[in-house]
Coordinates of C-alpha atoms and ligand atoms in Angstrom, one line a residue:
M2 CA 91.8 101.8 137.4
N3 CA 90.9 105.0 139.0
T4 CA 87.6 106.0 137.5
I5 CA 87.2 109.3 139.4
T6 CA 90.3 110.9 137.8
K7 CA 89.0 114.2 136.5
E8 CA 89.6 114.6 132.8
I9 CA 91.9 117.5 132.2
S10 CA 90.6 119.7 129.3
L11 CA 92.7 120.7 126.3
Q12 CA 92.4 124.3 127.5
E13 CA 93.9 123.5 130.9
R14 CA 96.7 121.5 129.4
D15 CA 97.4 124.3 127.0
K16 CA 97.5 126.9 129.7
A17 CA 100.0 124.8 131.6
V18 CA 102.6 124.6 128.8
N19 CA 101.9 127.1 126.0
W20 CA 102.7 130.7 125.6
H21 CA 100.6 132.2 122.8
P22 CA 101.5 135.0 120.3
Y23 CA 100.4 138.6 120.9
T24 CA 98.7 137.4 124.1
Q25 CA 98.8 138.8 127.6
M26 CA 98.7 135.4 129.3
K27 CA 97.6 136.8 132.6
T28 CA 94.4 138.3 131.4
A29 CA 93.6 136.3 128.3
D30 CA 90.6 134.1 128.1
D31 CA 91.3 130.4 127.7
A32 CA 92.3 129.5 124.1
I33 CA 89.5 127.8 122.1
P34 CA 90.5 124.2 121.5
I35 CA 90.1 123.5 117.8
V36 CA 90.0 119.9 116.6
K37 CA 89.1 120.2 113.0
G38 CA 89.0 122.6 110.1
K39 CA 86.9 122.1 107.0
G40 CA 86.3 124.8 104.3
I41 CA 85.4 128.1 105.9
Y42 CA 84.7 126.5 109.3
L43 CA 86.8 125.5 112.4
Y44 CA 85.3 123.1 115.0
D45 CA 86.0 123.0 118.7
T46 CA 86.1 120.1 121.1
E47 CA 82.4 120.7 121.9
G48 CA 81.5 120.5 118.2
K49 CA 80.7 124.2 118.0
K50 CA 81.7 125.7 114.6
Y51 CA 83.3 129.0 113.9
L52 CA 83.2 130.9 110.6
D53 CA 86.9 131.9 109.9
V54 CA 86.4 135.3 108.3
V55 CA 90.0 136.4 109.0
S56 CA 91.5 133.4 107.2
S57 CA 93.4 132.3 110.4
W58 CA 95.6 135.5 110.4
W59 CA 95.2 136.1 106.7
V60 CA 96.8 132.9 105.4
T61 CA 94.0 130.5 104.4
L62 CA 93.0 131.0 100.7
H63 CA 90.9 128.0 99.7
G64 CA 89.5 126.9 103.1
H65 CA 90.8 124.6 105.8
S66 CA 92.2 121.1 105.2
H67 CA 91.7 121.4 101.4
P68 CA 91.6 117.9 100.0
Y69 CA 93.6 118.7 96.9
I70 CA 96.5 120.4 98.8
A71 CA 96.4 117.6 101.4
Q72 CA 96.6 114.9 98.7
R73 CA 99.6 116.6 97.0
V74 CA 101.4 117.2 100.2
F75 CA 100.8 113.5 101.3
E76 CA 102.3 112.3 98.0
Q77 CA 105.3 114.5 98.4
L78 CA 105.7 113.4 102.0
N79 CA 106.0 109.8 100.7
T80 CA 108.5 110.8 98.0
L81 CA 110.9 113.5 99.5
E82 CA 110.1 115.3 102.7
Q83 CA 113.2 117.5 103.1
V84 CA 116.6 118.0 101.6
I85 CA 119.3 120.5 102.3
F86 CA 118.9 123.3 99.7
A87 CA 122.6 124.3 99.7
G88 CA 124.2 122.1 97.0
F89 CA 120.9 120.3 96.2
T90 CA 117.7 121.1 94.5
H91 CA 114.3 119.4 93.8
E92 CA 111.4 119.5 91.4
P93 CA 108.8 121.3 93.6
A94 CA 111.2 124.3 94.3
V95 CA 112.2 124.6 90.6
Q96 CA 108.6 124.2 89.4
F97 CA 107.2 126.7 91.9
S98 CA 109.9 129.3 91.1
E99 CA 109.2 128.9 87.4
N100 CA 105.4 129.3 87.9
L101 CA 105.7 132.2 90.3
L102 CA 108.1 134.3 88.2
K103 CA 105.8 134.0 85.2
L104 CA 103.1 135.8 87.2
L105 CA 105.2 138.5 88.7
P106 CA 106.4 141.8 87.0
D107 CA 109.2 141.0 84.6
S108 CA 111.7 142.8 86.9
Q109 CA 111.5 139.7 89.2
E110 CA 114.0 137.0 88.0
K111 CA 115.3 135.0 90.9
V112 CA 113.7 133.3 93.9
F113 CA 115.1 133.0 97.4
Y114 CA 113.2 130.7 99.8
S115 CA 112.8 131.1 103.6
D116 CA 110.3 130.3 106.3
N117 CA 107.8 133.1 106.9
G118 CA 107.0 136.8 106.2
S119 CA 109.5 138.2 108.6
T120 CA 112.3 136.2 107.2
A121 CA 111.3 137.1 103.6
V122 CA 111.7 140.7 104.7
E123 CA 115.0 140.1 106.5
V124 CA 116.4 138.5 103.3
A125 CA 115.2 141.5 101.2
L126 CA 116.8 144.0 103.6
K127 CA 120.1 142.0 103.6
M128 CA 120.0 141.9 99.8
C129 CA 119.8 145.7 99.6
I130 CA 122.3 146.5 102.2
Q131 CA 124.8 144.0 100.8
Y132 CA 124.1 145.1 97.2
A133 CA 125.5 148.5 98.2
Y134 CA 128.3 146.9 100.1
N135 CA 129.3 144.7 97.2
K136 CA 129.4 147.7 95.0
E137 CA 131.4 149.6 97.6
K138 CA 128.8 152.3 98.0
K139 CA 128.0 153.7 101.5
K140 CA 124.3 153.4 101.6
T141 CA 122.9 152.1 104.9
K142 CA 119.7 154.1 105.5
I143 CA 116.3 152.6 104.8
L144 CA 113.1 154.3 103.9
A145 CA 109.7 153.0 105.2
F146 CA 106.2 154.2 105.8
K147 CA 104.9 155.4 109.1
N148 CA 102.5 152.8 110.5
A149 CA 104.2 150.1 108.4
Y150 CA 104.2 146.5 109.6
H151 CA 106.8 144.1 108.1
G152 CA 107.2 141.4 110.8
D153 CA 108.5 140.7 114.3
T154 CA 112.2 139.8 113.9
F155 CA 114.7 142.6 114.5
G156 CA 115.2 143.8 111.0
A157 CA 111.5 143.6 110.2
M158 CA 110.8 145.5 113.5
S159 CA 113.3 148.2 112.6
V160 CA 111.4 149.0 109.3
S161 CA 108.0 148.8 111.0
G162 CA 106.4 151.9 112.4
K163 CA 107.2 152.6 116.1
S164 CA 104.5 151.4 118.4
F165 CA 104.1 149.7 121.8
W166 CA 104.9 146.5 120.0
T167 CA 108.4 147.6 119.3
K168 CA 109.0 149.9 122.3
P169 CA 111.2 147.6 124.5
F170 CA 113.6 147.1 121.6
E171 CA 113.7 150.7 120.3
S172 CA 117.3 151.4 121.3
M173 CA 118.4 148.2 119.4
L174 CA 116.7 148.9 116.1
F175 CA 118.7 150.3 113.1
E176 CA 118.2 153.7 111.5
V177 CA 115.1 154.0 109.3
V178 CA 113.6 157.2 107.8
F179 CA 109.8 157.1 108.0
I180 CA 107.7 158.9 105.5
D181 CA 103.9 159.4 105.0
T182 CA 102.0 157.2 102.6
P183 CA 101.5 159.1 99.4
N184 CA 98.4 161.1 98.4
A185 CA 97.7 163.8 95.8
E186 CA 98.6 166.6 98.3
N187 CA 101.9 165.3 99.7
L188 CA 103.6 163.8 96.6
E189 CA 105.7 166.8 95.8
N190 CA 106.9 167.0 99.4
L191 CA 107.8 163.3 99.4
Q192 CA 109.7 163.7 96.2
Q193 CA 111.7 166.5 97.8
Q194 CA 112.5 164.3 100.9
I195 CA 113.6 161.4 98.7
K196 CA 115.9 163.7 96.7
E197 CA 117.6 165.0 99.8
L198 CA 118.2 161.5 101.2
A199 CA 118.9 159.7 98.0
G200 CA 122.7 159.4 98.4
E201 CA 122.5 157.6 101.7
V202 CA 119.4 155.4 101.2
A203 CA 119.9 151.7 100.2
C204 CA 116.2 150.9 99.8
F205 CA 112.6 151.7 100.3
I206 CA 110.3 149.1 101.8
Y207 CA 106.5 149.3 101.7
E208 CA 103.2 147.4 101.9
P209 CA 101.6 148.1 98.5
L210 CA 98.1 149.7 98.7
V211 CA 97.1 148.2 102.1
Q212 CA 98.8 148.6 105.4
G213 CA 97.4 145.5 107.0
A214 CA 98.4 145.4 110.6
A215 CA 98.1 149.2 111.0
G216 CA 94.4 148.7 110.6
M217 CA 93.8 148.0 106.9
L218 CA 94.8 151.6 105.9
M219 CA 94.5 152.0 102.2
Y220 CA 96.1 154.3 99.7
K221 CA 96.0 154.8 95.9
A222 CA 97.9 152.8 93.4
E223 CA 98.6 155.8 91.2
D224 CA 100.2 157.7 94.1
L225 CA 102.4 154.7 94.9
S226 CA 103.4 154.4 91.3
Q227 CA 104.5 158.0 91.4
L228 CA 106.5 157.5 94.6
M229 CA 108.1 154.4 93.1
N230 CA 109.0 156.5 90.1
F231 CA 110.8 159.0 92.3
C232 CA 112.8 156.1 93.9
R233 CA 113.7 154.7 90.6
E234 CA 115.0 158.1 89.5
E235 CA 117.1 158.4 92.6
G236 CA 118.6 154.9 92.4
I237 CA 116.8 153.7 95.5
L238 CA 116.0 150.0 95.5
M239 CA 112.3 149.1 96.1
I240 CA 111.2 146.2 98.3
Q241 CA 107.5 145.5 97.8
D242 CA 106.2 143.5 100.7
E243 CA 103.3 141.5 99.4
V244 CA 103.2 139.1 102.3
F245 CA 99.6 140.1 102.9
T246 CA 98.4 141.5 99.6
G247 CA 99.7 138.6 97.4
F248 CA 97.7 135.8 95.9
G249 CA 94.4 137.5 95.1
R250 CA 93.6 139.4 98.3
T251 CA 93.3 142.8 96.5
G252 CA 91.2 141.3 93.7
K253 CA 94.1 141.0 91.4
L254 CA 96.8 138.3 91.8
F255 CA 99.2 140.7 93.2
A256 CA 99.1 144.4 94.3
A257 CA 101.8 144.8 91.7
D258 CA 99.1 144.3 89.0
Y259 CA 97.7 147.7 89.9
L260 CA 101.0 149.6 89.6
T261 CA 102.8 151.1 86.6
E262 CA 106.2 150.9 88.2
K263 CA 108.1 147.7 89.0
P264 CA 109.8 146.9 92.3
D265 CA 113.4 145.5 92.5
I266 CA 112.5 143.0 95.2
M267 CA 109.2 141.3 96.4
C268 CA 108.3 139.5 99.6
F269 CA 105.7 136.7 99.9
S270 CA 104.3 134.4 102.6
K271 CA 100.9 134.1 104.3
G272 CA 98.7 133.0 101.3
L273 CA 101.8 131.5 99.5
T274 CA 101.0 127.9 100.5
G275 CA 97.2 128.5 100.7
G276 CA 97.8 128.8 104.4
T277 CA 98.8 125.2 104.9
M278 CA 102.5 125.3 105.5
P279 CA 104.9 128.0 106.7
M280 CA 107.1 129.4 103.9
G281 CA 108.5 132.7 102.8
I282 CA 109.8 133.9 99.5
T283 CA 112.0 136.9 98.4
T284 CA 112.2 137.5 94.7
C285 CA 114.6 139.9 93.0
S286 CA 115.9 141.3 89.8
N287 CA 119.0 140.0 88.0
D288 CA 120.6 143.4 88.7
I289 CA 120.5 142.5 92.4
Y290 CA 121.4 138.9 91.9
D291 CA 124.4 139.8 89.6
A292 CA 125.8 142.1 92.3
F293 CA 126.5 139.0 94.4
L294 CA 128.3 137.1 91.6
S295 CA 132.0 137.2 92.2
E296 CA 135.3 135.2 92.5
D297 CA 135.4 137.0 95.9
R298 CA 133.7 134.7 98.5
Y299 CA 132.9 137.7 100.7
K300 CA 130.3 138.9 98.1
T301 CA 128.1 135.8 98.8
L302 CA 124.7 136.2 100.4
F303 CA 125.4 134.3 103.6
H304 CA 121.9 133.6 104.5
G305 CA 119.8 130.5 104.8
H306 CA 117.5 128.5 107.1
S307 CA 117.4 124.8 107.9
F308 CA 114.1 124.4 106.1
T309 CA 114.9 126.6 103.1
A310 CA 112.6 125.5 100.2
N311 CA 111.2 122.6 102.1
P312 CA 109.7 120.2 99.4
L313 CA 106.4 119.8 101.3
A314 CA 105.9 123.6 101.6
C315 CA 106.8 124.1 97.9
T316 CA 104.3 121.4 97.0
A317 CA 101.6 123.0 99.0
A318 CA 102.4 126.3 97.2
L319 CA 102.2 124.6 93.8
A320 CA 98.8 123.0 94.7
S321 CA 97.5 126.3 96.1
M322 CA 98.6 128.2 93.1
E323 CA 96.8 125.7 90.8
L324 CA 93.6 126.2 92.8
L325 CA 94.1 130.0 92.8
L326 CA 94.3 130.1 89.0
T327 CA 91.2 128.0 88.3
N328 CA 88.2 129.8 86.9
E329 CA 86.2 128.9 89.9
T330 CA 88.5 130.7 92.4
Q331 CA 88.9 133.7 90.1
M332 CA 85.1 133.9 89.9
N333 CA 84.9 133.6 93.7
I334 CA 87.3 136.4 94.2
N335 CA 85.2 138.6 91.8
R336 CA 82.0 137.6 93.5
I337 CA 83.4 138.5 97.0
T338 CA 84.7 141.8 95.7
H339 CA 81.3 142.6 94.2
Q340 CA 79.4 141.5 97.2
H341 CA 81.7 143.6 99.5
S342 CA 81.2 146.7 97.4
E343 CA 77.4 146.4 97.6
F344 CA 77.6 146.0 101.4
V345 CA 80.0 149.0 101.6
K346 CA 77.1 151.2 100.4
A347 CA 74.8 150.1 103.2
L348 CA 77.5 150.1 105.8
A349 CA 78.7 153.6 105.0
L350 CA 75.2 155.0 106.1
H351 CA 75.4 153.4 109.6
P352 CA 75.8 156.0 112.4
R353 CA 78.5 153.9 114.2
V354 CA 80.6 153.4 111.1
E355 CA 83.3 155.6 109.5
K356 CA 86.1 155.4 106.9
V357 CA 84.7 152.4 105.1
R358 CA 87.3 151.0 102.8
Q359 CA 87.7 148.1 100.4
I360 CA 90.0 146.7 97.9
G361 CA 89.1 143.3 96.4
T362 CA 88.3 140.8 99.1
I363 CA 89.6 143.1 101.9
L364 CA 86.8 145.1 103.6
A365 CA 87.5 147.4 106.6
F366 CA 85.9 150.2 108.6
D367 CA 86.3 152.1 111.8
F368 CA 83.9 151.6 114.6
K369 CA 82.9 155.0 116.0
T370 CA 83.4 154.9 119.7
G371 CA 82.7 158.4 120.9
N372 CA 85.3 157.7 123.6
G373 CA 89.0 158.6 123.7
T374 CA 91.5 156.4 121.8
S375 CA 92.5 154.6 125.1
Y376 CA 89.2 152.7 124.9
F377 CA 90.0 151.2 121.5
N378 CA 91.6 148.1 122.8
E379 CA 88.8 147.4 125.2
I380 CA 86.3 147.9 122.4
G381 CA 88.2 145.6 120.1
K382 CA 88.1 142.8 122.7
K383 CA 84.3 143.3 123.3
L384 CA 83.6 143.2 119.6
Y385 CA 85.8 140.1 119.3
N386 CA 83.7 138.3 121.9
E387 CA 80.4 139.5 120.4
F388 CA 81.3 138.0 117.1
L389 CA 82.7 134.8 118.7
Q390 CA 79.4 134.2 120.5
R391 CA 77.7 134.3 117.1
G392 CA 80.2 131.8 115.8
I393 CA 82.3 134.2 113.8
I394 CA 86.0 134.7 114.1
M395 CA 86.9 138.4 113.7
R396 CA 89.9 140.0 115.2
P397 CA 89.3 143.8 115.3
L398 CA 92.5 145.8 115.2
G399 CA 91.6 148.3 118.0
N400 CA 88.4 149.8 116.7
V401 CA 89.0 148.7 113.1
I402 CA 86.7 145.8 112.0
Y403 CA 87.8 144.0 108.9
L404 CA 87.0 141.0 106.8
V405 CA 89.6 138.9 105.0
P406 CA 87.7 135.7 104.1
P407 CA 89.0 132.6 102.4
Y408 CA 87.9 132.6 98.8
C409 CA 85.6 129.6 99.3
I410 CA 83.2 131.6 101.4
T411 CA 79.7 131.5 99.8
S412 CA 77.3 134.4 99.2
E413 CA 75.1 133.1 102.0
E414 CA 78.0 132.9 104.5
L415 CA 79.1 136.4 103.6
D416 CA 75.5 137.7 104.0
F417 CA 75.4 135.9 107.4
V418 CA 78.6 137.8 108.5
Y419 CA 77.3 141.2 107.1
Q420 CA 74.0 140.7 108.9
N421 CA 75.8 140.0 112.2
I422 CA 78.0 143.0 111.7
I423 CA 74.9 145.2 111.4
E424 CA 73.2 143.6 114.4
I425 CA 76.2 144.1 116.5
L426 CA 76.6 147.7 115.4
D427 CA 72.9 148.4 116.1
T428 CA 72.9 146.9 119.6
F429 CA 76.5 147.5 120.9
R430 CA 76.7 149.4 124.2
D431 CA 80.1 151.0 125.0
Ligands
PLP23 C1 102.2 139.4 108.5 C2 103.1 140.2 107.7 C3 104.5 140.1 107.8 C4 105.2 139.1 108.7 O1 104.9 137.8 108.3 P1 105.1 136.6 109.4 O2 104.9 135.3 108.6 O3 104.0 136.8 110.4 O4 106.4 136.7 110.0 C5 105.3 140.9 107.0 N1 104.8 141.8 106.2 C6 103.4 142.0 106.1 C7 102.9 143.0 105.1 C8 102.6 141.2 106.8 O5 101.2 141.5 106.8

């Protein structure tokens, strides 16, 4: 046996074979090798622990490797791991659809399963375009918000705001009319725009209350309700993308719970399974569902994925939902919301901080750079490394620092994060 063979680290092996998401592989630091997750913490090969205050890209609700979800998925794995969902069904899918629909606005009556947030959006867009097609109406335009983010597949990119993310594909994206997010001043103007376009527009897609990937930009529920009301009056279908805002993030179960108007379609993923398994859901009204019922086979929604309604993912969603609805989790969400709002007061006074914003468990602010916007990305990376050194995972979006913690984070852990934010703000050199 050759005892002098150098052990190759996980990082080196990773670099040799893996291509990471949203990563410039030429300049990126080596990926941190994680071997274990427990509650709010992730542990690397050296035993160093990291406080995951971004819920691993906004998905983890109850902490990592939650024993209850693990137990339920394990039992399901030994019972039925997968079955084709065309022509077949199973208890976890039926049970989860029943449970979810009870919690959504009563406009939501049917559930379509897919694999992630982007596919949930694709399904929603196809439902709206084919709704018009099946009714023999020529409506192919789509309304969306500037700065929107709805995913990375082609349809989802088309309805996302134009940026350097979508630039290489711009000529291949379909026609979308982008409007401003609503505020007290521009509502009348938005109403006018919607009136003029109404005849050609199939649907309006939006992230309710928070535009996450754009930098946690927030706008008011009453203004969105107004805008939704204009769409309703003009017969424009509404797709509410709750992929990020769903399952307690905003302090209520869904952003829908802040609104007086009801959407026609809703999209879910991220927190849907508590962050344990990939799954997406598109729900819709019976009005939409009924437009696909026909003796004519061409009116079928010809869409599906190999793993549609995977029983393990549905079971994870069932278990996560049970945990979410417990008093304990609801109290945790309220506690985080309250603690955030206290911190917001102190934070707002800091000279390097502007535009502090919060809804529920989501807290964000802009880091004042004094430099031009071209520095934002550099600053984001520097801040990311500063936090990482202190054992905190934060992924600033440019110069926007935000917290989206799992609900199991304790008051002490939150205070630890707040304290580190202040220290970094106090000592940061551009
Ligand atoms: C993350 C996100 C998506 C895309 O979800 P993926 O699972 O990453 O494809 C869609 N919409 C919103 C609002 C999101 O935040």
